[in-house]
């Protein structure tokens, strides 16, 4: 069986360095808010070329903290609106509604699966305060048009960079394109920890200070609480692991691109719809390689029978989730079509060429 993602193999490829880093952290006796976290934050801010990086507990908290900080700083308030892609993972929506902000769902581009930029301006109202860009599947969504819109309407640009670390637009890394960005280091991400972990990158010092305090019980000084905060801190062991794996991120992203290039050029079955990208080289790091077909469940079963594991990202769109029942009447046909048809193929830096060849040949032999 070709696994969708062989996490054990991914991490064992760095086994000695990871074990050494964990042991060193264990022996140090310092497990929170220490040098390992500071080192990783410096790595991340330098890599993304932004002044500030704050380690937090997970990717959802990273996004949640950005919006909460904007509220604490008086830039947003309860009831304000955030433009967000309708076909994103639920965490993007949760980060908005957890702060009692209102998500305004925007249909995606059916070719790229990212938010349809041409639909943004028509949804801007007097309550709109941010454009929430999700770099879905590892593909950058950014443009001069988005920058112009944000400037024209005085909107913040927030990036959900959970899936796209290492991608860039016009030589600027994802995570540095807007005003603030949230990162997830969930184990299966391109840069994955050995558990939950996340971070925020931003440009403004005031915002960074607020986020850092909010993540630490609302406190900048022990036992002095400026905000009603959270406990959302990146721990020393996860930071140590991430620092080891960070060294290999670009190389591993390059391997993902090699596999994606083969898929894009060698999968020729007309029943399989491949992703299309009107974007420059290196603006996609292929966290996921997602295809579409009308009979998705049939294709998934066929691949399983042929020893190929696939996953569906994501079977139910946010507006059809029970948690957001008040949104169920929205008419979002492109989003619904995507969620009914998408299938994610195996793609990871530890896949070998023979495995890639088998996947391609099996797909090309498929018939519904």
Coordinates of N, CA and C in Angstrom, one line a residue, residues 58 81 193:
X58 N -1.0 26.1 18.4 CA -1.5 25.4 17.2 C -1.9 26.4 16.2
X81 N -17.1 42.4 9.6 CA -17.1 41.3 8.6 C -15.7 41.1 8.1
X193 N 5.5 19.5 13.3 CA 6.0 19.1 14.6 C 5.7 17.7 15.0

